[in-house]
Amino acid sequence: MGGAGGELDVLDAGRCGDGYALGLAVGRRFSDAIRSRMRQDLVLREQLLPFASTAKGQPLLAALQAANSERYPRYWDELLGIADGSGVPLLHVILVNFRKEIQPFIPKAGGGDRARQEEEEEADGDCSDVLIVDDSTAIVAHNEDGNVALLGHTYLVRATLPDGMSFTAYTYAGELPSCAFGFNSHGVAFTLDSVPPVNDEIVAGAIARNFVSRDLLEAKNLHDAMHRICSPSISVGHSYNLMDVRGRRIVNVETASGNRSAVHEAGAAPFFHANMYRRLQVKQVQDENSMSREKRAAQCSVDSKETALSLLGDTADDKYPIYMTGPTLHTLCTVLVDLDDKTMTIYKGNPKNGVKALVLPML
């Protein structure tokens, strides 16, 4: 198992004939991590599973399954393979992959302790990114922040498709690669940041984020990557930091339901993105954590790899630090994508300390 405490496990699945074979290989190799995550994931246990059997939950799940399996049959087969390979019920695998598309529709508990507990359980997917492209530096630095349930439940998947293209993806146990970050042999790389549209900006039973980012791993170039994230009719919005390694370009693309998107090309002025929309005009939840991180980033000068890593390791704000150490949210790892070195470096612990866990050549 991987994560903040231990080493990050890597599976090289080799050339996979189809989606099911890839999912099966991942499920078998990481069955312990997948089973452990499903046991410890309170959102799955206390919210998603009970809701799935309700009169409101069943049709929503059926609509999500129909829309996503129809548009992405190969990736749906991957989910089936993950479940079979790990021995985890298929329903559990489906629910964690549709988590963001289901949670907005779960009736909230009343006030008081139970509502607070739900809020804490749900806190997940908060990430921070710094983008810079100037004459001397072309980087994306990214904190992958997740719920405490994900500690020790992440791994890297490398796979080669029948056409010879390969990808490498940081993966949450039981989920499609990758809801976090990855790159492929065409020189396309990405990191992801969740965003918080209000519920009436969310479309029930539409295309899910995990399927879009799985599709992104197969993008042939930057234009194709943008098409893959902007053309599906998505349920919940997302923020994508896309990299064209060969072309030395970095763009941030924010998306929302109704095929809305906004594109920002990174330049010499450092661009910091947390977990709120910055460009796209979408009604969104005012996320205090995200706003605090943005405010802190604005106070810091970033002009190099070192200063970018230092910002992502910042703990000046006690309540909402950029580098998170719990109790609910943890920075699972930090990654630096360097378009000049053509490497993706994953750091262990606070990135300020510069301890490299893995250096992955991208081309």
mmCIF file of C-alpha atoms in Angstrom, residues 124-275:
data_model
loop_
_atom_site.group_PDB
_atom_site.id
_atom_site.type_symbol
_atom_site.label_atom_id
_atom_site.label_comp_id
_atom_site.label_asym_id
_atom_site.label_seq_id
_atom_site.Cartn_x
_atom_site.Cartn_y
_atom_site.Cartn_z
ATOM 1 C CA ASP A 124 -12.001 15.424 0.561
ATOM 2 C CA GLY A 125 -10.312 16.260 -2.701
ATOM 3 C CA ASP A 126 -8.898 19.616 -1.614
ATOM 4 C CA CYS A 127 -5.807 20.252 -3.731
ATOM 5 C CA SER A 128 -3.464 23.189 -4.398
ATOM 6 C CA ASP A 129 -1.623 23.954 -7.637
ATOM 7 C CA VAL A 130 0.975 26.471 -8.773
ATOM 8 C CA LEU A 131 1.487 26.993 -12.542
ATOM 9 C CA ILE A 132 4.422 28.928 -14.042
ATOM 10 C CA VAL A 133 5.704 29.216 -17.625
ATOM 11 C CA ASP A 134 8.530 31.693 -18.271
ATOM 12 C CA ASP A 135 11.879 31.616 -20.088
ATOM 13 C CA SER A 136 13.644 29.632 -17.368
ATOM 14 C CA THR A 137 10.850 27.611 -15.723
ATOM 15 C CA ALA A 138 7.851 25.608 -16.924
ATOM 16 C CA ILE A 139 6.286 23.766 -14.000
ATOM 17 C CA VAL A 140 3.140 22.608 -12.287
ATOM 18 C CA ALA A 141 3.524 21.943 -8.559
ATOM 19 C CA HIS A 142 0.566 20.140 -6.971
ATOM 20 C CA ASN A 143 -0.502 19.015 -3.501
ATOM 21 C CA GLU A 144 -2.740 15.956 -3.631
ATOM 22 C CA ASP A 145 -4.955 16.420 -0.586
ATOM 23 C CA GLY A 146 -7.432 13.784 0.482
ATOM 24 C CA ASN A 147 -9.584 12.461 3.277
ATOM 25 C CA VAL A 148 -7.851 10.572 6.088
ATOM 26 C CA ALA A 149 -9.527 7.392 4.721
ATOM 27 C CA LEU A 150 -7.171 7.572 1.718
ATOM 28 C CA LEU A 151 -3.936 7.476 3.746
ATOM 29 C CA GLY A 152 -2.098 4.327 2.653
ATOM 30 C CA HIS A 153 -4.737 3.676 -0.022
ATOM 31 C CA THR A 154 -3.109 5.127 -3.144
ATOM 32 C CA TYR A 155 -0.812 3.635 -5.765
ATOM 33 C CA LEU A 156 0.656 4.235 -9.216
ATOM 34 C CA VAL A 157 -0.671 2.399 -12.255
ATOM 35 C CA ARG A 158 1.311 2.133 -15.500
ATOM 36 C CA ALA A 159 -0.387 0.562 -18.465
ATOM 37 C CA THR A 160 0.146 0.145 -22.202
ATOM 38 C CA LEU A 161 -2.858 0.167 -24.496
ATOM 39 C CA PRO A 162 -3.244 -2.089 -27.558
ATOM 40 C CA ASP A 163 -2.144 0.804 -29.835
ATOM 41 C CA GLY A 164 1.162 1.115 -27.933
ATOM 42 C CA MET A 165 0.372 4.324 -26.038
ATOM 43 C CA SER A 166 1.187 4.109 -22.329
ATOM 44 C CA PHE A 167 0.158 6.119 -19.286
ATOM 45 C CA THR A 168 1.215 6.494 -15.655
ATOM 46 C CA ALA A 169 -1.418 7.541 -13.118
ATOM 47 C CA TYR A 170 -1.600 8.170 -9.368
ATOM 48 C CA THR A 171 -4.689 6.244 -8.318
ATOM 49 C CA TYR A 172 -7.005 6.046 -5.312
ATOM 50 C CA ALA A 173 -7.676 2.442 -4.254
ATOM 51 C CA GLY A 174 -10.691 1.034 -6.099
ATOM 52 C CA GLU A 175 -11.050 4.037 -8.405
ATOM 53 C CA LEU A 176 -10.279 4.501 -12.075
ATOM 54 C CA PRO A 177 -6.883 5.996 -12.831
ATOM 55 C CA SER A 178 -6.679 8.905 -12.211
ATOM 56 C CA CYS A 179 -8.722 11.323 -10.148
ATOM 57 C CA ALA A 180 -5.436 13.002 -9.121
ATOM 58 C CA PHE A 181 -2.585 13.331 -11.653
ATOM 59 C CA GLY A 182 -0.878 11.444 -14.457
ATOM 60 C CA PHE A 183 0.813 11.607 -17.853
ATOM 61 C CA ASN A 184 1.051 9.609 -21.077
ATOM 62 C CA SER A 185 3.589 8.774 -23.783
ATOM 63 C CA HIS A 186 2.099 11.424 -26.109
ATOM 64 C CA GLY A 187 3.523 14.062 -23.764
ATOM 65 C CA VAL A 188 0.203 15.063 -22.189
ATOM 66 C CA ALA A 189 0.174 15.450 -18.390
ATOM 67 C CA PHE A 190 -2.376 16.766 -15.910
ATOM 68 C CA THR A 191 -3.195 17.517 -12.295
ATOM 69 C CA LEU A 192 -6.755 18.016 -11.001
ATOM 70 C CA ASP A 193 -8.490 20.271 -8.472
ATOM 71 C CA SER A 194 -12.066 19.757 -7.307
ATOM 72 C CA VAL A 195 -14.447 22.745 -7.371
ATOM 73 C CA PRO A 196 -17.677 23.308 -5.370
ATOM 74 C CA PRO A 197 -20.648 24.236 -7.571
ATOM 75 C CA VAL A 198 -23.879 24.712 -5.612
ATOM 76 C CA ASN A 199 -26.416 21.903 -6.007
ATOM 77 C CA ASP A 200 -28.547 23.612 -8.644
ATOM 78 C CA GLU A 201 -25.456 23.791 -10.889
ATOM 79 C CA ILE A 202 -25.186 19.979 -10.771
ATOM 80 C CA VAL A 203 -26.969 17.711 -13.284
ATOM 81 C CA ALA A 204 -28.189 14.380 -11.912
ATOM 82 C CA GLY A 205 -27.167 11.163 -13.650
ATOM 83 C CA ALA A 206 -24.776 12.707 -16.193
ATOM 84 C CA ILE A 207 -21.117 12.006 -17.001
ATOM 85 C CA ALA A 208 -18.853 11.486 -13.965
ATOM 86 C CA ARG A 209 -15.510 13.171 -13.302
ATOM 87 C CA ASN A 210 -13.620 9.899 -12.765
ATOM 88 C CA PHE A 211 -14.548 8.750 -16.274
ATOM 89 C CA VAL A 212 -13.506 12.057 -17.844
ATOM 90 C CA SER A 213 -10.095 12.017 -16.150
ATOM 91 C CA ARG A 214 -9.602 8.340 -17.097
ATOM 92 C CA ASP A 215 -10.281 9.394 -20.701
ATOM 93 C CA LEU A 216 -7.811 12.265 -20.345
ATOM 94 C CA LEU A 217 -5.011 9.724 -19.821
ATOM 95 C CA GLU A 218 -5.456 8.735 -23.483
ATOM 96 C CA ALA A 219 -5.310 12.267 -24.969
ATOM 97 C CA LYS A 220 -3.078 12.508 -28.060
ATOM 98 C CA ASN A 221 -2.227 16.205 -27.662
ATOM 99 C CA LEU A 222 -3.361 19.343 -25.836
ATOM 100 C CA HIS A 223 -6.203 20.031 -28.268
ATOM 101 C CA ASP A 224 -7.485 16.469 -27.893
ATOM 102 C CA ALA A 225 -7.175 16.743 -24.087
ATOM 103 C CA MET A 226 -9.326 19.873 -24.073
ATOM 104 C CA HIS A 227 -11.898 18.193 -26.302
ATOM 105 C CA ARG A 228 -12.067 15.180 -23.966
ATOM 106 C CA ILE A 229 -12.826 17.330 -20.921
ATOM 107 C CA CYS A 230 -15.075 19.954 -22.546
ATOM 108 C CA SER A 231 -17.278 17.813 -24.811
ATOM 109 C CA PRO A 232 -18.981 15.405 -22.329
ATOM 110 C CA SER A 233 -22.202 16.526 -20.617
ATOM 111 C CA ILE A 234 -20.848 16.380 -17.090
ATOM 112 C CA SER A 235 -22.702 16.206 -13.807
ATOM 113 C CA VAL A 236 -20.280 18.116 -11.539
ATOM 114 C CA GLY A 237 -17.617 20.638 -12.594
ATOM 115 C CA HIS A 238 -13.862 20.261 -12.231
ATOM 116 C CA SER A 239 -10.572 22.116 -12.685
ATOM 117 C CA TYR A 240 -7.872 20.625 -14.934
ATOM 118 C CA ASN A 241 -4.257 21.728 -15.204
ATOM 119 C CA LEU A 242 -3.192 20.415 -18.614
ATOM 120 C CA MET A 243 0.397 20.188 -19.812
ATOM 121 C CA ASP A 244 1.817 19.812 -23.301
ATOM 122 C CA VAL A 245 5.277 18.557 -22.375
ATOM 123 C CA ARG A 246 6.774 18.807 -25.873
ATOM 124 C CA GLY A 247 5.149 22.164 -26.654
ATOM 125 C CA ARG A 248 6.057 23.605 -23.209
ATOM 126 C CA ARG A 249 2.498 24.840 -22.608
ATOM 127 C CA ILE A 250 0.345 24.722 -19.472
ATOM 128 C CA VAL A 251 -3.354 25.635 -19.373
ATOM 129 C CA ASN A 252 -5.931 25.621 -16.606
ATOM 130 C CA VAL A 253 -9.403 24.578 -17.742
ATOM 131 C CA GLU A 254 -12.407 24.949 -15.443
ATOM 132 C CA THR A 255 -15.561 23.055 -16.430
ATOM 133 C CA ALA A 256 -19.176 22.992 -15.281
ATOM 134 C CA SER A 257 -22.407 21.267 -16.269
ATOM 135 C CA GLY A 258 -24.071 22.481 -19.462
ATOM 136 C CA ASN A 259 -20.755 22.177 -21.362
ATOM 137 C CA ARG A 260 -19.419 25.379 -19.826
ATOM 138 C CA SER A 261 -15.659 25.915 -19.649
ATOM 139 C CA ALA A 262 -13.055 28.633 -19.138
ATOM 140 C CA VAL A 263 -9.407 28.398 -20.229
ATOM 141 C CA HIS A 264 -6.419 30.226 -18.732
ATOM 142 C CA GLU A 265 -2.967 29.886 -20.314
ATOM 143 C CA ALA A 266 -0.214 29.898 -17.689
ATOM 144 C CA GLY A 267 2.524 32.487 -18.071
ATOM 145 C CA ALA A 268 5.302 34.152 -16.079
ATOM 146 C CA ALA A 269 2.937 35.359 -13.329
ATOM 147 C CA PRO A 270 2.455 32.385 -10.972
ATOM 148 C CA PHE A 271 -1.125 31.065 -11.152
ATOM 149 C CA PHE A 272 -2.392 29.469 -7.933
ATOM 150 C CA HIS A 273 -5.500 27.296 -7.999
ATOM 151 C CA ALA A 274 -7.143 25.732 -4.966
ATOM 152 C CA ASN A 275 -10.691 24.383 -4.858
#
